[in-house]
Each structure stands twice: as C-alpha cells, then as structure tokens.
Tab-separated table of C-alpha atoms in Angstrom:
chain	number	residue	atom	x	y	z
A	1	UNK	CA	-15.563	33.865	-46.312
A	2	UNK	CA	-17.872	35.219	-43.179
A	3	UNK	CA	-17.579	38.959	-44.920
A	4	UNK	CA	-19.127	37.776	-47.867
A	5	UNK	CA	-21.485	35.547	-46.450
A	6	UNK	CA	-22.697	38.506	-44.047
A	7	UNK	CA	-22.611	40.439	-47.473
A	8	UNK	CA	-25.363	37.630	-49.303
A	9	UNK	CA	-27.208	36.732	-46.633
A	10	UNK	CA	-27.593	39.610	-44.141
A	11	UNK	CA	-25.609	41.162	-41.180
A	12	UNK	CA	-27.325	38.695	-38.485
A	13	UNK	CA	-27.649	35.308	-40.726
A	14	UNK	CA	-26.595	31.883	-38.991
A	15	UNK	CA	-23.038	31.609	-40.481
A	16	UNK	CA	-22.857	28.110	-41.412
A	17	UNK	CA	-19.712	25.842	-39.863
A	18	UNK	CA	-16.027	25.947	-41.580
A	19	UNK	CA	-16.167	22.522	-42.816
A	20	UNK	CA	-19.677	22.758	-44.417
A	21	UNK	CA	-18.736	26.101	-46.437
A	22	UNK	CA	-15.714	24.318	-47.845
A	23	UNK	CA	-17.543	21.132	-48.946
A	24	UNK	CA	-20.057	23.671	-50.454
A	25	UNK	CA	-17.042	25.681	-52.337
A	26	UNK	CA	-15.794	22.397	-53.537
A	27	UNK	CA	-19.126	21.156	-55.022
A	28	UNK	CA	-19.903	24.168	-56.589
A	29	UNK	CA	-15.785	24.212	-57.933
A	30	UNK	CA	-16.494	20.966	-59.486
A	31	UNK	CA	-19.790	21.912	-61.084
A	32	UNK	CA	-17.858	24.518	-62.616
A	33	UNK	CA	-14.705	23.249	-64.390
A	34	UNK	CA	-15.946	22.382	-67.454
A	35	UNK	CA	-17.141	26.022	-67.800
A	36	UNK	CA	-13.819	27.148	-66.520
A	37	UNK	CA	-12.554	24.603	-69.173
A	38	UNK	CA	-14.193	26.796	-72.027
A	39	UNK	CA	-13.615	30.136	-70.944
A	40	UNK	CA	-10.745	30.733	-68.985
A	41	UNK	CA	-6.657	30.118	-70.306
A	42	UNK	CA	-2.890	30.133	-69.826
A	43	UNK	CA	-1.761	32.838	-69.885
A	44	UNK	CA	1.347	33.358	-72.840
A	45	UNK	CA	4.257	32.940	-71.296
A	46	UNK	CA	2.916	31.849	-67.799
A	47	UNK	CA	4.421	28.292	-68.328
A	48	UNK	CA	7.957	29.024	-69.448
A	49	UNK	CA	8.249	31.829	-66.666
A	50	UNK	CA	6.953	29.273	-63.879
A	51	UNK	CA	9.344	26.293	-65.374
A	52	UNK	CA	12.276	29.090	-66.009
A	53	UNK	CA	11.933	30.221	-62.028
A	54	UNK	CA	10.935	26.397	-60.717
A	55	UNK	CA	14.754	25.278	-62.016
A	56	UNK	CA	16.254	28.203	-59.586
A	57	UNK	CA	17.357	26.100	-56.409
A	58	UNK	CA	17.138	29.639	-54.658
A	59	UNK	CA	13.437	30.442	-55.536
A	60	UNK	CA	10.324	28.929	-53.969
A	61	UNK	CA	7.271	29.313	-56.010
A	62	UNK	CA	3.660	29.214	-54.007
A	63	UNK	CA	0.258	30.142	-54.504
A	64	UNK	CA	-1.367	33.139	-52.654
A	65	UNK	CA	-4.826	33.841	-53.383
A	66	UNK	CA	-7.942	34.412	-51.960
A	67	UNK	CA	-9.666	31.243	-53.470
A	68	UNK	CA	-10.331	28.477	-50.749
A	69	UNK	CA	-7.203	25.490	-51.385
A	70	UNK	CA	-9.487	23.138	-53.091
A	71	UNK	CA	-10.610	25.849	-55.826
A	72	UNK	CA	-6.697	27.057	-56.571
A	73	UNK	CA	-5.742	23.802	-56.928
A	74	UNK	CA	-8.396	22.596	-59.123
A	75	UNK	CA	-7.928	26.053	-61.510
A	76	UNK	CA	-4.426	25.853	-61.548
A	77	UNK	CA	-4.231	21.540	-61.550
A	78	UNK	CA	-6.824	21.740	-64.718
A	79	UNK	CA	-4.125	24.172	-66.807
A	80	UNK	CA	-0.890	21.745	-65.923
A	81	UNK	CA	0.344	24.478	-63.397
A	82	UNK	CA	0.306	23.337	-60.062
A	83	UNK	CA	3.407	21.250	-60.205
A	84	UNK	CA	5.770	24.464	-60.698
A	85	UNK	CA	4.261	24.948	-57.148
A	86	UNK	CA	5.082	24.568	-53.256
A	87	UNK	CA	1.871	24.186	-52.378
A	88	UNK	CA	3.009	23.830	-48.677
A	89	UNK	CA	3.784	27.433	-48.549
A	90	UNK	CA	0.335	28.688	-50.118
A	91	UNK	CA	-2.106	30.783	-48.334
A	92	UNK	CA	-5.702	30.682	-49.287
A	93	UNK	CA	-8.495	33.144	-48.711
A	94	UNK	CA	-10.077	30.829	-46.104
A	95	UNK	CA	-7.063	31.135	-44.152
A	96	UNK	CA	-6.694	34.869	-43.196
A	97	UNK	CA	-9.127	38.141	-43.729
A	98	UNK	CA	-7.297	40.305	-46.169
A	99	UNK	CA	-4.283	39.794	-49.151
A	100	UNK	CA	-1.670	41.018	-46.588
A	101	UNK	CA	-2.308	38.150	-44.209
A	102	UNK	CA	-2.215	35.997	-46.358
A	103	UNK	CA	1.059	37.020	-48.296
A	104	UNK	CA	2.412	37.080	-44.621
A	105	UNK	CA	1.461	33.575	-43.775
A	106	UNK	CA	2.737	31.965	-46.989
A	107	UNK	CA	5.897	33.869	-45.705
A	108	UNK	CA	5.564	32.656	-42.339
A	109	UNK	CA	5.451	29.113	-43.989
A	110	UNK	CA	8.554	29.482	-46.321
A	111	UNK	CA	10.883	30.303	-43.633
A	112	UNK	CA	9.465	27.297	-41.702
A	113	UNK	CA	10.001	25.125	-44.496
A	114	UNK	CA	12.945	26.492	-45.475
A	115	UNK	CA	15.073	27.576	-41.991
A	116	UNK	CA	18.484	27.189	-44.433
A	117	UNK	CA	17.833	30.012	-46.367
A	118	UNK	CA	19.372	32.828	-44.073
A	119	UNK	CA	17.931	35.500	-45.864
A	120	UNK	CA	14.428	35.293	-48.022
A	121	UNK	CA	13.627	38.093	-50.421
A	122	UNK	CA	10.127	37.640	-51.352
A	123	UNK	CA	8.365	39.282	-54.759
A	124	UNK	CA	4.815	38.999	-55.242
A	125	UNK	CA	3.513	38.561	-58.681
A	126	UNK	CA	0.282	40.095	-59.519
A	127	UNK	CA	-2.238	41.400	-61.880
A	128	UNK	CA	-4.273	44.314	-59.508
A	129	UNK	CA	-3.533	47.205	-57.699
A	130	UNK	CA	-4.591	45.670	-54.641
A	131	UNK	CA	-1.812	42.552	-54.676
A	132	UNK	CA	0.901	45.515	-55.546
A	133	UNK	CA	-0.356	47.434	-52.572
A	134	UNK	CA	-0.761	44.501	-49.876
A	135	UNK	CA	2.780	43.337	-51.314
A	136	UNK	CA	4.121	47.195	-50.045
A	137	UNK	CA	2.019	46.767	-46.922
A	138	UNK	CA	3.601	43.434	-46.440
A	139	UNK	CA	7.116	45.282	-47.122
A	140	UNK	CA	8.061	43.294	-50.040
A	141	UNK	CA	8.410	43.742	-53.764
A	142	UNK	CA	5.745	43.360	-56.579
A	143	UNK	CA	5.858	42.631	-60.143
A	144	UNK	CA	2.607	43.773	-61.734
A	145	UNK	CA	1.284	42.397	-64.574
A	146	UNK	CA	-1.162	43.657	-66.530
A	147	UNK	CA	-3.297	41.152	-67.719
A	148	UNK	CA	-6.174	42.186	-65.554
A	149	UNK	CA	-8.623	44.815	-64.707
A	150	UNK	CA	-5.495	47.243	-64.006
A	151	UNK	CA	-3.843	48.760	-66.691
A	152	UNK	CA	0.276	49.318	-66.834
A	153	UNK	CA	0.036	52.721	-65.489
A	154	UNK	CA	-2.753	52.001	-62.662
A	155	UNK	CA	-0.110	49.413	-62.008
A	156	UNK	CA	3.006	51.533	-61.924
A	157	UNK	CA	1.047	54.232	-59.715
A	158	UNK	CA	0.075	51.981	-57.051
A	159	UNK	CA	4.353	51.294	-56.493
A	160	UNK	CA	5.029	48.432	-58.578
A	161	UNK	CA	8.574	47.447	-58.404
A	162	UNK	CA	7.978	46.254	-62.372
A	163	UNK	CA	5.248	46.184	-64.158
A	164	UNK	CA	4.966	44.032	-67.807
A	165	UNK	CA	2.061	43.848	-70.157
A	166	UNK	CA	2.221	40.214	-70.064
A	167	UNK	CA	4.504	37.502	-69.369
A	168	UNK	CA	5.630	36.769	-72.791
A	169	UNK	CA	9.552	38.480	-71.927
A	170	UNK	CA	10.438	35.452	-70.029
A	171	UNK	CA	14.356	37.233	-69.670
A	172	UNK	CA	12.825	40.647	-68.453
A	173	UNK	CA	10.153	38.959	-66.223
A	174	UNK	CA	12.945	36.305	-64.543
A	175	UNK	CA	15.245	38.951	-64.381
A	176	UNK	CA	12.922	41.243	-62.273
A	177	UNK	CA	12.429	38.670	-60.127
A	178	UNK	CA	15.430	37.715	-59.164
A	179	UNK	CA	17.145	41.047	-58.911
C-alpha cells in the first residue's frame, strides 16, 4: 500500500496511518460492489473445483492476494465463494510487500494451524505470470490458468507446473493439484 501511495501522491507525501487507509479501502470497496455486481463473474468451473478440493480432508484452501482482507472477502463473499475458504490462512496485500511474502505467510499460517500435517505440499493457483513465478520463488508448485492477461504459453514459459485454459476440467484441474 505505501508503494502505491508514494506512486499517486509523490515520493515525500505524508503517508497516512494503517488504520485510516483500510477504512478508506473499505469505503471505497463498498461504493463499488454493485459495479463489481454488473461487471465482474464466476468463473466456469471455479465453484465445482473449489467444492471438489474443499471435501479433501488433506487440502486447505486459502486466499492469497494482494487486495487488503476486507476487499477479498467482500469480492469473493458477493459470488458465494468464500466459504470453500480458510480464511485464517490468507495473506493479503496489506500484509507483506510483494506476492512471495505473502504466499510465504499464508504458508507460515497453515503449518501453524495445522502442526498435524507432517508434511504440506503447497500449489498455488493462478492466472499471471507473476503468481507462477513468486510460486517458483517461493519453491512451490503452480497451476496457471489462463483466464487472465497471460495467455497458455506466456503461462507455460514462466514454469508452470500445469497450465489450463479455464477451470471447466474439474478431473484434470483436481488431479493437478493433488498430484
């Protein structure tokens, strides 16, 4: 949040407190879901893969993203998604400076959580080159999906461990990401 501030207002600009920019994101998020209502959408697919994976006793679901808390969980609340979720393992982008942190920390979090589980394998699922590369940096695996900006091959070039075209092969996706 201070990088793009800095970025807005100017290298030197008063950066306003913690608690004051996240009341300010959460105004403005709630000024803008009924836009988000019109324009944005489920993905096909997204639903059965998150219910398919959420029934897996040996898989732990959880956001990471560089949206503030409040925001994700509005987006993802408004679309009936957020209960496939652990939302105590999340990271958010207020939390940590760059994707890699923050895939680290929701790490960090799962194995607090969940000390039982001797050995956790974690997969990130994305739709950019940058999530497939901070996965790598974060030495884990990625699933790339291309339902973004990146395209299959930018996907598969960047080191993908899988990459789909969407999510509508709910076998093929589950499979990849519990292999």
């Amino acid at each position: 949040l201070e990088e793009m501030f800095r970025r807005r207002c100017g290298e030197h600009a008063r950066l306003p407190s913690s608690e004051a920019v996240l009341l300010a994101l959460e105004s403005a998020m709630d000024r803008f879901l009924p836009e988000l209502a019109n324009r944005a959408y489920v993905l096909p697919g997204a639903v059965e893969v998150l219910a398919t994976l959420h029934e897996r006793p040996d898989l732990i679901q959880c956001v990471v993203t560089g949206n503030v808390r409040y925001s994700a969980w509005k987006k993802l609340s408004s679309f009936g998604l957020d209960g496939w979720l652990d939302w105590r393992c999340s990271s958010f982008g207020s939390e940590a400076r760059s994707r890699r942190d923050l895939i680290l920390l929701a790490c960090h979090r799962m194995r607090s959580l969940y000390s039982t589980h001797s050995s956790l394998v974690t997969t990130l699922i994305g739709d950019t080159v940058n999530e497939v590369l901070a996965a790598k940096s974060a030495g884990m695996r990625s699933i790339a999906v291309a339902t973004g900006a990146d395209d299959v091959d930018r996907l598969w070039r960047a080191g993908a461990d899988a990459v789909f075209p969407n999510l509508t092969d709910l076998q093929a996706v589950v499979s990849a990401v519990v292999e």
